[in-house]
Short mmCIF file of C-alpha atoms in Angstrom, two decimals:
data_model
loop_
_atom_site.label_atom_id
_atom_site.label_comp_id
_atom_site.label_asym_id
_atom_site.label_seq_id
_atom_site.Cartn_x
_atom_site.Cartn_y
_atom_site.Cartn_z
CA UNK A 16 -26.18 -6.61 22.27
CA UNK A 17 -25.66 -8.86 19.19
CA UNK A 18 -22.76 -10.41 18.57
CA UNK A 19 -20.62 -10.09 15.75
CA UNK A 20 -17.85 -12.67 15.02
CA UNK A 21 -14.69 -12.88 12.71
CA UNK A 22 -12.34 -16.27 11.28
CA UNK A 23 -9.66 -16.27 11.70
CA UNK A 24 -8.55 -13.15 13.68
CA UNK A 25 -5.33 -12.68 12.50
CA UNK A 26 -3.27 -14.76 9.37
CA UNK A 27 0.02 -14.38 7.82
CA UNK A 28 -0.14 -16.35 4.21
CA UNK A 29 2.18 -16.61 1.35
CA UNK A 30 1.83 -14.82 -1.81
CA UNK A 31 0.23 -16.74 -4.82
CA UNK A 32 -2.44 -18.68 -1.97
CA UNK A 33 -6.58 -17.75 -1.20
CA UNK A 34 -8.31 -16.67 2.40
CA UNK A 35 -11.76 -17.16 2.62
CA UNK A 36 -12.62 -14.83 5.68
CA UNK A 37 -15.89 -15.88 7.74
CA UNK A 38 -18.02 -13.44 9.61
CA UNK A 39 -21.24 -14.23 10.73
CA UNK A 40 -23.72 -12.57 13.85
CA UNK A 41 -25.72 -13.83 16.74
CA UNK A 42 -29.27 -12.71 15.12
CA UNK A 43 -30.55 -12.22 11.30
CA UNK A 44 -29.80 -8.72 10.01
CA UNK A 45 -31.14 -6.84 6.64
CA UNK A 46 -27.79 -6.43 4.75
CA UNK A 47 -24.01 -7.29 5.68
CA UNK A 48 -21.18 -5.65 4.06
CA UNK A 49 -17.07 -5.99 3.53
CA UNK A 50 -14.24 -3.45 4.21
CA UNK A 51 -11.01 -2.98 3.70
CA UNK A 52 -9.21 -1.43 6.23
CA UNK A 53 -4.92 -0.85 3.89
CA UNK A 54 -1.86 0.48 6.87
CA UNK A 55 -2.71 3.69 8.29
CA UNK A 56 -5.29 4.12 6.53
CA UNK A 57 -9.07 4.65 6.49
CA UNK A 58 -12.01 2.16 5.16
CA UNK A 59 -12.74 1.25 2.07
CA UNK A 60 -16.11 -0.73 0.90
CA UNK A 61 -15.35 -3.87 -0.88
CA UNK A 62 -18.75 -4.97 -1.80
CA UNK A 63 -22.36 -5.50 -0.39
CA UNK A 64 -22.92 -9.37 0.57
CA UNK A 65 -26.05 -10.73 -0.72
CA UNK A 66 -28.38 -13.24 -0.11
CA UNK A 67 -28.82 -15.78 -1.54
CA UNK A 68 -27.38 -13.67 -5.08
CA UNK A 69 -24.31 -12.12 -6.41
CA UNK A 70 -23.40 -10.00 -4.41
CA UNK A 71 -22.88 -5.69 -5.95
CA UNK A 72 -19.05 -4.78 -5.94
CA UNK A 73 -17.23 -1.01 -5.59
CA UNK A 74 -15.46 -0.10 -8.05
CA UNK A 75 -11.85 -1.66 -7.92
CA UNK A 76 -12.98 -4.12 -7.08
CA UNK A 77 -14.53 -7.34 -8.74
CA UNK A 78 -15.21 -10.75 -7.52
CA UNK A 79 -12.53 -12.28 -9.92
CA UNK A 80 -10.68 -11.04 -7.02
CA UNK A 81 -12.92 -11.04 -3.53
CA UNK A 82 -15.51 -13.87 -4.27
CA UNK A 83 -18.41 -13.25 -1.59
CA UNK A 84 -20.92 -15.89 -0.12
CA UNK A 85 -24.04 -14.79 1.75
CA UNK A 86 -25.85 -18.24 1.93
CA UNK A 87 -28.11 -17.09 4.83
CA UNK A 88 -29.43 -13.96 7.61
CA UNK A 89 -26.53 -14.28 9.59
CA UNK A 90 -22.92 -15.54 7.52
CA UNK A 91 -21.20 -14.61 4.45
CA UNK A 92 -17.56 -15.13 3.97
CA UNK A 93 -15.09 -12.72 1.87
CA UNK A 94 -12.47 -14.40 -0.86
CA UNK A 95 -9.02 -12.45 -0.51
CA UNK A 96 -7.27 -14.40 -4.19
CA UNK A 97 -4.17 -14.94 -5.35
CA UNK A 98 -2.37 -12.99 -2.78
CA UNK A 99 0.01 -10.49 -3.39
CA UNK A 100 1.28 -7.99 -0.21
CA UNK A 101 -0.55 -5.34 -2.09
CA UNK A 102 -4.09 -6.97 -0.34
CA UNK A 103 -1.96 -6.87 3.11
CA UNK A 104 -5.07 -4.80 5.48
CA UNK A 105 -7.80 -5.61 8.01
CA UNK A 106 -10.96 -7.08 6.84
CA UNK A 107 -13.69 -5.93 8.45
CA UNK A 108 -17.50 -7.77 8.40
CA UNK A 109 -20.41 -5.15 8.75
CA UNK A 110 -24.06 -5.56 9.48
CA UNK A 111 -27.25 -3.60 9.16
CA UNK A 112 -30.49 -4.09 10.76
CA UNK A 113 -29.80 -5.34 14.01
CA UNK A 114 -33.13 -4.62 16.19
CA UNK A 115 -34.46 -3.11 13.63
CA UNK A 116 -31.52 -0.41 13.76
CA UNK A 117 -30.10 2.02 10.89
CA UNK A 118 -26.91 2.21 12.53
CA UNK A 119 -24.41 -0.19 11.19
CA UNK A 120 -22.08 -1.96 13.81
CA UNK A 121 -18.24 -3.67 12.61
CA UNK A 122 -16.68 -7.29 13.68
CA UNK A 123 -13.52 -7.23 15.54
CA UNK A 124 -12.43 -7.42 11.55
CA UNK A 125 -9.19 -10.15 10.31
CA UNK A 126 -5.60 -8.44 10.60
CA UNK A 127 -3.85 -10.42 6.85
CA UNK A 128 -0.05 -10.09 6.11
CA UNK A 129 1.02 -11.77 2.66
CA UNK A 130 4.64 -12.01 2.39
CA UNK B 9 -20.22 10.65 -4.67
CA UNK B 10 -19.51 12.63 -0.95
CA UNK B 11 -16.71 14.07 0.52
CA UNK B 12 -16.08 13.10 3.79
CA UNK B 13 -12.83 15.35 5.71
CA UNK B 14 -12.27 14.47 9.26
CA UNK B 15 -10.58 17.44 11.16
CA UNK B 16 -7.12 18.27 13.04
CA UNK B 17 -6.15 14.43 11.72
CA UNK B 18 -3.88 13.64 14.45
CA UNK B 19 -4.16 15.00 18.28
CA UNK B 20 -2.24 15.25 21.64
CA UNK B 21 -3.90 15.82 24.35
CA UNK B 22 -2.82 15.42 28.36
CA UNK B 23 -5.40 13.52 30.56
CA UNK B 24 -7.92 15.58 31.59
CA UNK B 25 -8.34 18.03 28.72
CA UNK B 26 -11.54 18.14 27.31
CA UNK B 27 -11.40 17.95 22.93
CA UNK B 28 -13.57 18.54 19.53
CA UNK B 29 -13.34 16.66 16.50
CA UNK B 30 -14.64 17.94 13.58
CA UNK B 31 -16.37 16.12 10.58
CA UNK B 32 -17.99 17.88 7.08
CA UNK B 33 -19.59 16.46 3.96
CA UNK B 34 -20.38 17.48 0.19
CA UNK B 35 -23.79 16.45 0.71
CA UNK B 36 -27.17 15.94 2.61
CA UNK B 37 -27.51 13.34 3.82
CA UNK B 38 -29.59 10.82 5.72
CA UNK B 39 -27.71 8.66 8.27
CA UNK B 40 -23.80 9.64 10.04
CA UNK B 41 -21.73 7.65 12.55
CA UNK B 42 -18.67 8.20 14.22
CA UNK B 43 -16.71 5.28 15.28
CA UNK B 44 -13.96 4.32 17.37
CA UNK B 45 -10.80 2.06 16.21
CA UNK B 46 -9.37 1.09 19.85
CA UNK B 47 -5.79 0.34 19.35
CA UNK B 48 -6.53 -3.18 18.65
CA UNK B 49 -8.28 -2.76 15.64
CA UNK B 50 -11.31 -2.84 16.98
CA UNK B 51 -13.49 -0.59 15.24
CA UNK B 52 -16.63 0.96 17.90
CA UNK B 53 -19.56 2.27 17.34
CA UNK B 54 -19.74 5.70 19.31
CA UNK B 55 -22.88 7.57 17.74
CA UNK B 56 -25.38 7.45 15.18
CA UNK B 57 -26.18 11.29 14.57
CA UNK B 58 -28.30 12.45 11.23
CA UNK B 59 -28.93 15.52 13.15
CA UNK B 60 -29.38 16.69 16.31
CA UNK B 61 -27.12 16.56 19.79
CA UNK B 62 -26.23 13.03 21.60
CA UNK B 63 -24.66 12.12 24.50
CA UNK B 64 -23.48 9.71 25.76
CA UNK B 65 -20.94 9.28 29.39
CA UNK B 66 -18.32 11.89 28.93
CA UNK B 67 -18.73 11.75 25.54
CA UNK B 68 -21.69 13.84 22.59
CA UNK B 69 -22.33 14.65 19.36
CA UNK B 70 -24.08 17.57 17.71
CA UNK B 71 -24.25 17.20 13.64
CA UNK B 72 -26.01 20.25 11.73
CA UNK B 73 -27.11 19.08 8.84
CA UNK B 74 -28.32 21.65 7.76
CA UNK B 75 -24.29 23.26 7.34
CA UNK B 76 -23.36 20.02 6.72
CA UNK B 77 -20.85 19.12 9.48
CA UNK B 78 -20.53 16.43 13.07
CA UNK B 79 -18.70 17.14 15.55
CA UNK B 80 -17.64 14.56 18.63
CA UNK B 81 -16.99 16.27 22.02
CA UNK B 82 -14.65 13.78 24.51
CA UNK B 83 -14.06 15.97 28.00
CA UNK B 84 -12.22 14.75 30.34
CA UNK B 85 -9.84 12.23 28.58
CA UNK B 86 -8.76 9.80 29.65
CA UNK B 87 -5.05 7.20 28.28
CA UNK B 88 -8.33 4.40 27.09
CA UNK B 89 -9.83 7.30 24.63
CA UNK B 90 -6.23 6.67 22.90
CA UNK B 91 -7.25 5.50 18.95
CA UNK B 92 -8.91 6.90 15.40
CA UNK B 93 -11.83 8.19 15.48
CA UNK B 94 -13.84 7.87 12.02
CA UNK B 95 -17.17 9.30 11.10
CA UNK B 96 -18.85 7.92 7.89
CA UNK B 97 -21.44 8.89 5.96
CA UNK B 98 -23.42 7.15 2.82
CA UNK B 99 -22.04 7.59 -0.58
CA UNK B 100 -24.37 9.96 -2.15
CA UNK B 101 -25.51 11.17 1.06
CA UNK B 102 -28.28 8.52 1.41
CA UNK B 103 -28.47 4.76 2.00
CA UNK B 104 -26.30 2.48 3.83
CA UNK B 105 -22.16 2.84 1.92
CA UNK B 106 -20.74 3.82 4.40
CA UNK B 107 -17.70 6.21 3.18
CA UNK B 108 -15.14 6.95 5.71
CA UNK B 109 -13.48 9.55 6.01
CA UNK B 110 -9.69 9.96 7.03
CA UNK B 111 -9.59 9.64 10.87
CA UNK B 112 -8.23 11.73 13.81
CA UNK B 113 -5.62 9.88 16.04
CA UNK B 114 -5.94 10.74 19.20
CA UNK B 115 -2.72 10.46 21.55
CA UNK B 116 -4.53 11.18 25.53
CA UNK B 117 -1.17 10.78 27.66
CA UNK B 118 -0.60 10.09 31.45
#
């Protein structure tokens, strides 16, 4: 089965700084997504990462805060900009289209703590 | 958009016991997934089950699409089953943008 990796796996950052999270899949996929899981909460979709074009953001999320890139069919990045303690969460990428299927599979997540 | 509700919110089991977790959704769906989030945060796919019944070892799931609910059965529970179980369905019932339920926290005691 395909492997989805994320870097970094965890980080502790100072407020006001930015962090870029990478998501790499070892095979081509049709769609990639980014989710946020705040402490003790469920997952919320941030955006759809579109290959070669601007990401599609969900209500409550904006490009200036969460810029996303997807240069090819196997890689995407999410940047959390100008961080505050409220951004402390687990950030997960997911992919769709592995082996032509309809299931979404998730990366291991990036656990972010903002001080 | 679609509402996804899970019950119970948390559950404590003795090792070896069986359990049933429920997921209700407010719209017709073409996609329904169950996940297990282990204590390290990893989200593990359990079932892709928009309708019908599937089994995988000690776990099985049934989705009754016409009545808008899905059930996850765990038999002979083990301590490694502990974690949070999520169901997720697409916003609007169709497509790929998943809406997650609040989850069921399962603790299996030895």
